[in-house]
PDB file of C-alpha atoms in Angstrom:
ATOM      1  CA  UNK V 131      -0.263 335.042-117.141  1.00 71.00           C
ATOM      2  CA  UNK V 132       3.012 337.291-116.506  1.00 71.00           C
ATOM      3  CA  UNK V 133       1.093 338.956-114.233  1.00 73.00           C
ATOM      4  CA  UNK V 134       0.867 335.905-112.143  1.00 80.00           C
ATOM      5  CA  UNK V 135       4.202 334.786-113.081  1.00 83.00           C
ATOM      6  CA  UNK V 136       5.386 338.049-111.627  1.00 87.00           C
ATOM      7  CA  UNK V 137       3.891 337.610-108.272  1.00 89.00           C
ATOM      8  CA  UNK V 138       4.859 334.153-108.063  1.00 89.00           C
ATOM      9  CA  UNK V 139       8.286 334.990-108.522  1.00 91.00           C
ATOM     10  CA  UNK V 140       8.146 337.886-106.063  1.00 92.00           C
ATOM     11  CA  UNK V 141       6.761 335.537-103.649  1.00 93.00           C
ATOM     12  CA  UNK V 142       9.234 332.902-104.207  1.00 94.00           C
ATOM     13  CA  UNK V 143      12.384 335.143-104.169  1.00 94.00           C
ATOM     14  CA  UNK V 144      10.862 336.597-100.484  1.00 93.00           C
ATOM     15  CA  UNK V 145      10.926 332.786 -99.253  1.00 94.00           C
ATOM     16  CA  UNK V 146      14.194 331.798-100.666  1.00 95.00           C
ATOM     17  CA  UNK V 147      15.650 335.117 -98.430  1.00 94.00           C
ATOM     18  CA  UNK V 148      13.741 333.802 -95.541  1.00 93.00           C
ATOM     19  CA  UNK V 149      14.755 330.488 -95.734  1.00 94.00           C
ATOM     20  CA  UNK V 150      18.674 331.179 -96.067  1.00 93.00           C
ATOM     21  CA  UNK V 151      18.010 333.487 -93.113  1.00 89.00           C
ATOM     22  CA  UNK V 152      16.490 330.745 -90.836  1.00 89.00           C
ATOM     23  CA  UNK V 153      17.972 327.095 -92.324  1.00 90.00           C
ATOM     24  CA  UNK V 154      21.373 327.433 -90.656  1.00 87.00           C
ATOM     25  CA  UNK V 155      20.314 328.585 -87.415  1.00 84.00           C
ATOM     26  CA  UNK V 156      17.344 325.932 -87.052  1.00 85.00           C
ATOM     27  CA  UNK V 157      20.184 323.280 -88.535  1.00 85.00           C
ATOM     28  CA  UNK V 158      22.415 324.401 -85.902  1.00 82.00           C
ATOM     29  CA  UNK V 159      20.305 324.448 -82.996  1.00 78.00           C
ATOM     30  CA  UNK V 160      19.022 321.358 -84.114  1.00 79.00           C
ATOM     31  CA  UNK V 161      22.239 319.054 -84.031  1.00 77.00           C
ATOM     32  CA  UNK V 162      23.377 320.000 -80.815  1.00 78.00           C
ATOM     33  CA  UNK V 163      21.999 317.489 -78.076  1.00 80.00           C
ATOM     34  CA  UNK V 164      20.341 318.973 -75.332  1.00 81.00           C
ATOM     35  CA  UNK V 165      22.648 317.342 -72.624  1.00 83.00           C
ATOM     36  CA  UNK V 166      26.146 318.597 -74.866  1.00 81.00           C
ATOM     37  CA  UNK V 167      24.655 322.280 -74.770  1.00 83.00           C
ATOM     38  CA  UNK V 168      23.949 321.964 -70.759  1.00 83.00           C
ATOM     39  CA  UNK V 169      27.573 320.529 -70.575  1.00 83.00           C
ATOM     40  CA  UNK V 170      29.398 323.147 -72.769  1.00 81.00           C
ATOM     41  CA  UNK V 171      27.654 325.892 -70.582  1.00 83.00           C
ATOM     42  CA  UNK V 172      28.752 324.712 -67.480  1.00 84.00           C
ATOM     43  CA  UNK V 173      32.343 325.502 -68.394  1.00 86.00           C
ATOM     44  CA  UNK V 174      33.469 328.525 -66.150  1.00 90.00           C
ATOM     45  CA  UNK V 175      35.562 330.131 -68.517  1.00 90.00           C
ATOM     46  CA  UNK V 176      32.703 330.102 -70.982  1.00 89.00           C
ATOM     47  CA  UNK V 177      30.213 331.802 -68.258  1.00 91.00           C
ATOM     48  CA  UNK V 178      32.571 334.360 -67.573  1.00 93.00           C
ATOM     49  CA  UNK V 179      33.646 334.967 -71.408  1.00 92.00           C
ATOM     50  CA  UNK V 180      29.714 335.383 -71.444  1.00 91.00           C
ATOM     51  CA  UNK V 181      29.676 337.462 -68.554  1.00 94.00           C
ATOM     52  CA  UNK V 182      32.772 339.828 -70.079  1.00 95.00           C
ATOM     53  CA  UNK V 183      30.294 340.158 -73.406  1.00 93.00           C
ATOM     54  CA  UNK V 184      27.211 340.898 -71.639  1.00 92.00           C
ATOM     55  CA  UNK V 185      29.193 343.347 -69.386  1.00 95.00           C
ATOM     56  CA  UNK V 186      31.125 344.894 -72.157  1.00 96.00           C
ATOM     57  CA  UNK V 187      28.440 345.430 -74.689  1.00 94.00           C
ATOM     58  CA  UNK V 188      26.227 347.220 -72.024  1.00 94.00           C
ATOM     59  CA  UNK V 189      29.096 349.739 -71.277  1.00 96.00           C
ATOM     60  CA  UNK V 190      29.915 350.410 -75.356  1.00 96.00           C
ATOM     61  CA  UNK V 191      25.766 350.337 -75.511  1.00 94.00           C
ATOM     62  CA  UNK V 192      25.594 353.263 -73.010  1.00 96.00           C
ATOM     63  CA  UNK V 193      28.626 355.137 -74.572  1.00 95.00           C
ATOM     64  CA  UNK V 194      26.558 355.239 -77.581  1.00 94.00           C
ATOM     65  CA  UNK V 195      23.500 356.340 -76.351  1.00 95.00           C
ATOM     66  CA  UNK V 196      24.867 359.083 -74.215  1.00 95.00           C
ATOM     67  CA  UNK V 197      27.442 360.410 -77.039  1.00 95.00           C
ATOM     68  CA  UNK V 198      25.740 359.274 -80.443  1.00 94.00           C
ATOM     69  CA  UNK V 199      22.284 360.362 -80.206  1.00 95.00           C
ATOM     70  CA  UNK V 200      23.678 363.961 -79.127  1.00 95.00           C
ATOM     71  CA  UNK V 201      25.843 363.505 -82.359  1.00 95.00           C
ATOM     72  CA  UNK V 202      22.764 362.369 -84.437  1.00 95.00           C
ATOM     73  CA  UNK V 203      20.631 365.625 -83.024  1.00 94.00           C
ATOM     74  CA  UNK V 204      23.374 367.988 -84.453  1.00 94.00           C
ATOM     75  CA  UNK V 205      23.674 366.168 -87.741  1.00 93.00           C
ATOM     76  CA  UNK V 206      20.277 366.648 -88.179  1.00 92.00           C
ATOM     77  CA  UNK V 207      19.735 370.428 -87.136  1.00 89.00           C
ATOM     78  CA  UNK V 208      23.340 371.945 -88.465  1.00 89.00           C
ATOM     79  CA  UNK V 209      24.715 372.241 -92.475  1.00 88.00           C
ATOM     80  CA  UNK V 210      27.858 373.384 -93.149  1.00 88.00           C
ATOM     81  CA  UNK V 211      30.389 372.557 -95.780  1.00 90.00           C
ATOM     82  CA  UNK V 212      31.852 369.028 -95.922  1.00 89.00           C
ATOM     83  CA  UNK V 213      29.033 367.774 -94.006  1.00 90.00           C
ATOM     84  CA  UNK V 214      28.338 364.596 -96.231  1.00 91.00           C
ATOM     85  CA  UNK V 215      32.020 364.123 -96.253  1.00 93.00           C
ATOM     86  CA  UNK V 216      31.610 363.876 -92.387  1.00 93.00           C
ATOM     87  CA  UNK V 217      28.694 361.553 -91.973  1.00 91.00           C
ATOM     88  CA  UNK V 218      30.328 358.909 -94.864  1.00 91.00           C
ATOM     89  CA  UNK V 219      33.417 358.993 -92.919  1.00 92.00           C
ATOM     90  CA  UNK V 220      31.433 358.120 -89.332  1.00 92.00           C
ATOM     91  CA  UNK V 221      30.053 355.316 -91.154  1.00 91.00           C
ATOM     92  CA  UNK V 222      33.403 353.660 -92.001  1.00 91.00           C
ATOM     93  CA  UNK V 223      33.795 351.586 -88.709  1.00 90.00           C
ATOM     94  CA  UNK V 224      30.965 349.540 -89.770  1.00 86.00           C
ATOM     95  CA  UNK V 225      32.985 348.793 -93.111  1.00 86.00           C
ATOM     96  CA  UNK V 226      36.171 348.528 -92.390  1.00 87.00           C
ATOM     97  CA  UNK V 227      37.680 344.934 -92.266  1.00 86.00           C
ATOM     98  CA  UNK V 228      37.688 344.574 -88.419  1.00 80.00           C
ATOM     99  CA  UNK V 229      41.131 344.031 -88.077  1.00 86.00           C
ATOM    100  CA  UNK V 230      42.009 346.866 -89.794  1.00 90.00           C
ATOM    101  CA  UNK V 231      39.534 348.505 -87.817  1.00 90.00           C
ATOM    102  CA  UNK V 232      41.775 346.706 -84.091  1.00 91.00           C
ATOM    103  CA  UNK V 233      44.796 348.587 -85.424  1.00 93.00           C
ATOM    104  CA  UNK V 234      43.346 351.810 -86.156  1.00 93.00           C
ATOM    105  CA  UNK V 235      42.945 351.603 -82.051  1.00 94.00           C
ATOM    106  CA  UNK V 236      45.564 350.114 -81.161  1.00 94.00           C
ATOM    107  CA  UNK V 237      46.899 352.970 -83.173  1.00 94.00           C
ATOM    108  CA  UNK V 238      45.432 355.504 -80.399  1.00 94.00           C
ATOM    109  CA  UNK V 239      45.145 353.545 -77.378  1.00 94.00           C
ATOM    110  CA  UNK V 240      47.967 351.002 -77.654  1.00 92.00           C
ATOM    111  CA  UNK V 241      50.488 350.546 -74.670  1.00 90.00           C
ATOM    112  CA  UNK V 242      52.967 352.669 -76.547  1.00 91.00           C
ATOM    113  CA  UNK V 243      50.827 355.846 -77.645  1.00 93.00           C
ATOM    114  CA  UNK V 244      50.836 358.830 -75.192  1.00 94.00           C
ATOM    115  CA  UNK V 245      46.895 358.193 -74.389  1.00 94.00           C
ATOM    116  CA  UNK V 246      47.315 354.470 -73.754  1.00 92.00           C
ATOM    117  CA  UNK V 247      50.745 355.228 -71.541  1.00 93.00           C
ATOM    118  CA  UNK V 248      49.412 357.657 -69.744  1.00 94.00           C
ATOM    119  CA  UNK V 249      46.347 355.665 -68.750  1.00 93.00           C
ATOM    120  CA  UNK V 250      48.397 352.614 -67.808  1.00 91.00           C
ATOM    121  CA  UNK V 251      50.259 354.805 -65.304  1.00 92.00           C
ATOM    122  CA  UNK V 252      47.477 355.380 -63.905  1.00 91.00           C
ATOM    123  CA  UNK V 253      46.308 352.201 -63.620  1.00 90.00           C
ATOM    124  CA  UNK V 254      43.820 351.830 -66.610  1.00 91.00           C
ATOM    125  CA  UNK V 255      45.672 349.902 -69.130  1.00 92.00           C
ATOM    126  CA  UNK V 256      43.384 350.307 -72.550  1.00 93.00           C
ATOM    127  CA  UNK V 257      44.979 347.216 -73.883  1.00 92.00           C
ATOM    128  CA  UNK V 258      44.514 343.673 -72.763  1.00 92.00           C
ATOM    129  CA  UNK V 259      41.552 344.678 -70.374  1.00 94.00           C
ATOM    130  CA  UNK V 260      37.646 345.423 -69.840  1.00 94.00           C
ATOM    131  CA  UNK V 261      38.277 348.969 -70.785  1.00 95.00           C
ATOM    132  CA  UNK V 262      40.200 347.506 -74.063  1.00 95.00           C
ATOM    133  CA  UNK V 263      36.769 345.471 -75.464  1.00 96.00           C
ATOM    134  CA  UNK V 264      34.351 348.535 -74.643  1.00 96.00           C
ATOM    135  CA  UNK V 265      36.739 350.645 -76.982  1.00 96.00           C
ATOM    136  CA  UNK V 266      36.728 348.291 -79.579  1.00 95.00           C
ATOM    137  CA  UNK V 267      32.995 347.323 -79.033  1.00 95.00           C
ATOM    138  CA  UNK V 268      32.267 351.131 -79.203  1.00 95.00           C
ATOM    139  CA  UNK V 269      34.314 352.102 -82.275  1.00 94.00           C
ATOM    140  CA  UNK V 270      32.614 349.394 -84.201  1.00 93.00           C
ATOM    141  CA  UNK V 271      29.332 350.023 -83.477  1.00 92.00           C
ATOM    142  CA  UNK V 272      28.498 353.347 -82.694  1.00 90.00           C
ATOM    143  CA  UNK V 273      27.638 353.922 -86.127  1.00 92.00           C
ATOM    144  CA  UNK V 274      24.323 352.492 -85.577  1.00 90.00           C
ATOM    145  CA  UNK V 275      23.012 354.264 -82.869  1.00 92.00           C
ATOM    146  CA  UNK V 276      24.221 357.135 -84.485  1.00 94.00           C
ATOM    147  CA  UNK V 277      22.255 356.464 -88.141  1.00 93.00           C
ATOM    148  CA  UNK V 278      18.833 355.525 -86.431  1.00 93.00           C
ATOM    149  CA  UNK V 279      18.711 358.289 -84.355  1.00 94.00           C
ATOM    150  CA  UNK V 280      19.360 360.361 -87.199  1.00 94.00           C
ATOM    151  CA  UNK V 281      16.934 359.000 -89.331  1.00 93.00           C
ATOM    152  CA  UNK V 282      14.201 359.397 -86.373  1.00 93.00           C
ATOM    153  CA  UNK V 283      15.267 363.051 -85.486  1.00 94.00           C
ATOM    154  CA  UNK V 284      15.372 363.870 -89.756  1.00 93.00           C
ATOM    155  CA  UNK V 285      11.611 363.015 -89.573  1.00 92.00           C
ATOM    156  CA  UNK V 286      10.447 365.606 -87.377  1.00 91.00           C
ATOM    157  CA  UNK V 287       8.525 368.266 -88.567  1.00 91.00           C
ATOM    158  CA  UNK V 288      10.257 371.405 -89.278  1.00 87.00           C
ATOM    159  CA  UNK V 289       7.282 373.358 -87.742  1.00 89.00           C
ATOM    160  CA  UNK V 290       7.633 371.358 -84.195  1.00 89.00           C
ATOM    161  CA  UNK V 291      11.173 372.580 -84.036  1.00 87.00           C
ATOM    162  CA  UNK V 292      10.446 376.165 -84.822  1.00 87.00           C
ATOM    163  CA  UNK V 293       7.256 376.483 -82.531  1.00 88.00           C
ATOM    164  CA  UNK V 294       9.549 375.183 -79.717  1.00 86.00           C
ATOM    165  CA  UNK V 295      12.006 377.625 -80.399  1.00 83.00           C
ATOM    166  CA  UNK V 296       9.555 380.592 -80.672  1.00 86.00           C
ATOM    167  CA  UNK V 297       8.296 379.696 -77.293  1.00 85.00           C
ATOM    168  CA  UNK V 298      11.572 380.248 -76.219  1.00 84.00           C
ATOM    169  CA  UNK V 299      13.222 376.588 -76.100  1.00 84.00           C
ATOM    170  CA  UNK V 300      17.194 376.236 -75.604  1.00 88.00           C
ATOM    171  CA  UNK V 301      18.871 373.491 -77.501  1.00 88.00           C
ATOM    172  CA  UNK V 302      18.917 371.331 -74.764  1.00 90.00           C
ATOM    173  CA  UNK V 303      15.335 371.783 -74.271  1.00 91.00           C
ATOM    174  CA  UNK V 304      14.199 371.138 -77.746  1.00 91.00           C
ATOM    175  CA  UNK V 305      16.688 367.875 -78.026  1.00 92.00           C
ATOM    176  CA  UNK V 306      15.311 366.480 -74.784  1.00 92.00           C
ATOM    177  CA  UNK V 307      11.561 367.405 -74.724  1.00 91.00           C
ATOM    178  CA  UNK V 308      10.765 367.261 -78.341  1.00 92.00           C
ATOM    179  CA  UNK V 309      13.347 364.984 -80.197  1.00 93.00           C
ATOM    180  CA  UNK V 310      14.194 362.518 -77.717  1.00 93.00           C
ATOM    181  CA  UNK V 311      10.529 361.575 -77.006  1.00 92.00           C
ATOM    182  CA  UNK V 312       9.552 361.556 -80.994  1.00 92.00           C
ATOM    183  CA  UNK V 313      12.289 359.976 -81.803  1.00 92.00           C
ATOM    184  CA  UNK V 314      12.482 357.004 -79.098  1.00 90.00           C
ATOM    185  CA  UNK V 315      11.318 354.620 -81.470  1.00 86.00           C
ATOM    186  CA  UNK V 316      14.452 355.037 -83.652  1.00 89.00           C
ATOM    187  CA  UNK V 317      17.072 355.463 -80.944  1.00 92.00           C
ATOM    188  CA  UNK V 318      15.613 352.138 -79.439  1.00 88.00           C
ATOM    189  CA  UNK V 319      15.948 350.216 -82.496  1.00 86.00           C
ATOM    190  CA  UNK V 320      19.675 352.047 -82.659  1.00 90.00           C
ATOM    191  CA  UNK V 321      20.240 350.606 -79.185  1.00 90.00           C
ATOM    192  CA  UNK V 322      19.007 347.188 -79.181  1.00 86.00           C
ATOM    193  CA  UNK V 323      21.276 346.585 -83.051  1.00 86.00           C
ATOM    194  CA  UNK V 324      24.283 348.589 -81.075  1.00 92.00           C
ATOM    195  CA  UNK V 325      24.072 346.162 -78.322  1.00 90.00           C
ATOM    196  CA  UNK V 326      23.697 342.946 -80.467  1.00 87.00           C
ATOM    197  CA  UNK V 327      26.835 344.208 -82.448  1.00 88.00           C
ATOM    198  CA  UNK V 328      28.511 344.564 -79.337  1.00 91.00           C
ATOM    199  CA  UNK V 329      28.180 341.128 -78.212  1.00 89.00           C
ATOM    200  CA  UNK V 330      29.283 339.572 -81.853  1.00 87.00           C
ATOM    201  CA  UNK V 331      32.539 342.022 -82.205  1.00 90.00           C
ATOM    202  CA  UNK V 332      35.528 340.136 -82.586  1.00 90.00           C
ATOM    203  CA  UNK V 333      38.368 341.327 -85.312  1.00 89.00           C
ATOM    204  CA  UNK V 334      38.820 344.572 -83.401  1.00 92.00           C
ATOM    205  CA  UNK V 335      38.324 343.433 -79.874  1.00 92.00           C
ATOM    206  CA  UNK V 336      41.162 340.422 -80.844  1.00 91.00           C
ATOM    207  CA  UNK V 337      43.776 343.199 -81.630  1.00 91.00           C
ATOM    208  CA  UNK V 338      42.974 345.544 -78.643  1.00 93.00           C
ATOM    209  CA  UNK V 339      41.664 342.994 -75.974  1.00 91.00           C
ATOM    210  CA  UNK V 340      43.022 339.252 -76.275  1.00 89.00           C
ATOM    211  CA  UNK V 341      41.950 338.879 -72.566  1.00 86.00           C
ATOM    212  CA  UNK V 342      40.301 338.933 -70.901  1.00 92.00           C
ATOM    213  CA  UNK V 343      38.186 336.591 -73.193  1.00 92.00           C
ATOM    214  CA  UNK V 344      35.021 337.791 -74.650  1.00 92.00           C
ATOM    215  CA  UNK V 345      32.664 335.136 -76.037  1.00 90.00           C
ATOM    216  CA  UNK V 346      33.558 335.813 -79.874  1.00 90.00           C
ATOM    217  CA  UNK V 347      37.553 335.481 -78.340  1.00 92.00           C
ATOM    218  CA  UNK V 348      36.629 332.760 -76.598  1.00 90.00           C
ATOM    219  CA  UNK V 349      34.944 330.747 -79.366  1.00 87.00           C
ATOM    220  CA  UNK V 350      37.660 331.414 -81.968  1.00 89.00           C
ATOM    221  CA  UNK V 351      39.998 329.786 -79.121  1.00 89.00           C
ATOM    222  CA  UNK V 352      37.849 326.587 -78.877  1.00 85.00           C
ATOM    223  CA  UNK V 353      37.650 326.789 -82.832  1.00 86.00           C
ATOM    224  CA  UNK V 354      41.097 326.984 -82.780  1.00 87.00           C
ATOM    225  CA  UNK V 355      41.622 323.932 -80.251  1.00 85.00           C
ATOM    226  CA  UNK V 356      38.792 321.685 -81.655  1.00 81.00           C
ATOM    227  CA  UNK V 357      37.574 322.264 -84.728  1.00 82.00           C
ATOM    228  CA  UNK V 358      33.406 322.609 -85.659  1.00 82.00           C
ATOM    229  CA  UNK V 359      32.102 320.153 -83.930  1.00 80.00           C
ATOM    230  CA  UNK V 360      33.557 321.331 -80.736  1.00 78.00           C
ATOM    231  CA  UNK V 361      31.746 324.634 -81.356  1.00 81.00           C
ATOM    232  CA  UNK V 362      28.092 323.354 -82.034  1.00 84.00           C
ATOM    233  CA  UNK V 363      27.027 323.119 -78.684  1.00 85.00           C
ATOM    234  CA  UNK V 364      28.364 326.269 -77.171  1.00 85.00           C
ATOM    235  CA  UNK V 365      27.394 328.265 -80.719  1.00 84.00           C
ATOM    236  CA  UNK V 366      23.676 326.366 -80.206  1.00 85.00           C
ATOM    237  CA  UNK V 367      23.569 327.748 -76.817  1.00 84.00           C
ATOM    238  CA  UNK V 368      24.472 331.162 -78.377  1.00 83.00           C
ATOM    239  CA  UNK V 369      21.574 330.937 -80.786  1.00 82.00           C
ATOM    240  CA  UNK V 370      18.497 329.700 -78.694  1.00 82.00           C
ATOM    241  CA  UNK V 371      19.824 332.763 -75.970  1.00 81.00           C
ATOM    242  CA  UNK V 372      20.093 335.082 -78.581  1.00 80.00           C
ATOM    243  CA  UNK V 373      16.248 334.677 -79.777  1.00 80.00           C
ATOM    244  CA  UNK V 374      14.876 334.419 -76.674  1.00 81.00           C
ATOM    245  CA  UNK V 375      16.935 338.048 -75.888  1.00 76.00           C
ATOM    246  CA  UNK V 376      15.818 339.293 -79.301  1.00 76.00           C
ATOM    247  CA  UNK V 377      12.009 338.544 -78.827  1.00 78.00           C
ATOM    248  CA  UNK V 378      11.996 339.520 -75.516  1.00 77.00           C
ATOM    249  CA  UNK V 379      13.962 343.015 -76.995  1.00 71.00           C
ATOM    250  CA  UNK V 380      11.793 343.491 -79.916  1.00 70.00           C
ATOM    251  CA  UNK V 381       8.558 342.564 -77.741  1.00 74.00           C
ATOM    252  CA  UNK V 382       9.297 345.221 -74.733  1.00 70.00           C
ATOM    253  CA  UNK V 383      10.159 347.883 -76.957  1.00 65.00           C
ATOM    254  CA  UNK V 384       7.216 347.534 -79.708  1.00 65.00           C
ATOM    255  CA  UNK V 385       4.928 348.142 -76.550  1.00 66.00           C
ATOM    256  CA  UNK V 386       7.503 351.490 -75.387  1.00 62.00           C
ATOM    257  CA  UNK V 387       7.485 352.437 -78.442  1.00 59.00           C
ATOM    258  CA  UNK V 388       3.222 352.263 -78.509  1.00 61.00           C
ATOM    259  CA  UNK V 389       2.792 353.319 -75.227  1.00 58.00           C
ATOM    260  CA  UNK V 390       4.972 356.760 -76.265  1.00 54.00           C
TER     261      UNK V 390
END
């Protein structure tokens, strides 16, 4: 009998977590009429907020992959002292309250710091730009490209790494031809949360990047102007993109991921 109250219970609690995960989203995609969601995403400045996000998130995406799994190969193959220290402290842009996270950058790249001067002279203002999302889409997010790589690379045998080295590997050698390739699994699952992050960013992005709008800018500013039910037909929109991007994400990378 508890035994079966037990598993009931397990199976029950797994339902109610699947079932707060889904009800909005189905509730929200349901009560927008098809014609209001067509309408709402015919409005230019939303397609180009949209465009901006996709853009944006795609740059901060790459910035990650080309710096953070680098980052996440020497975590895994160097110790020295403070090193926990180090990797809690990387993970602190994905905690921080966003905004505070906006004026730590604005901070470093704002119009009045020597980087964010210096760039505006020459012509590359970090603030109120393209360049000004990516930096706060990057900051934010990097973290998880950083963590799943990490994670892939820390299960790697030992013995892999050392053969490669006795047969005379450099460092770039062994990160490319032996990490990289047993670890794409990870650093794809790293890429596709970075880049869905990247589209949702908004506290940081507000501070260093008001415009041009970004869709998370640009719905707070309809939110702003109309209220909720102003926003269910652009955030349904949102929502049945999203999991047609997702599936398609999840459904080209599970057959990478096999085929490697």
């Amino acid at each position: 009998m508890l035994r079966s109250l037990r598993t009931s219970a397990l199976y029950a609690a797994g339902a109610v977590s699947v079932a707060y995960a889904l009800w909005p989203i189905i509730r929200l995609a349901a009560d927008a009429p098809p014609d209001a969601i067509v309408q709402a995403w015919r409005q230019p400045e939303l397609l180009q907020a949209a465009a901006t996000s996709l853009m944006s998130a795609a740059l901060s995406t790459a910035l990650s992959v080309v710096l953070g799994v680098p980052a996440a190969f020497l975590l895994v193959r160097f110790r020295f002292p403070g090193k926990w220290l180090l990797e809690t402290l990387l993970l602190l842009p994905l905690v921080l309250p966003p905004i505070v996270g906006g004026v730590a950058l604005m901070d470093v790249f704002g119009p009045y710091t020597a980087i964010g001067s210096f760039a505006a002279a020459h012509h590359l203002p970090l603030t109120l730009s393209v360049a000004g999302i990516v930096l706060a889409q990057w900051y934010v997010t990097s973290p998880f490209l950083v963590f799943t790589s990490r994670a892939g690379f820390a299960e790697i045998p030992k013995e892999l790494h050392e053969a490669f080295r006795l047969d005379g590997a450099d460092g770039w050698t062994t990160f490319w031809r032996l990490y990289v390739p047993l670890a794409a699994g990870s650093i794809l699952t790293g890429a596709a949360l970075t880049f869905a992050r990247a589209l949702g960013e908004f506290g940081a992005t507000m501070l260093m990047a008001y415009h041009p709008y970004s869709l998370p800018v640009y719905i707070w500013v309809q939110f702003t102007a109309g209220g909720v039910a102003s926003m269910v037909p652009i955030a349904s929109g949102i929502v049945m993109a999203l999991a047609v991007g997702v599936a398609a994400v999840r459904l080209v990378g599970s057959r990478f991921v096999r085929r490697g």
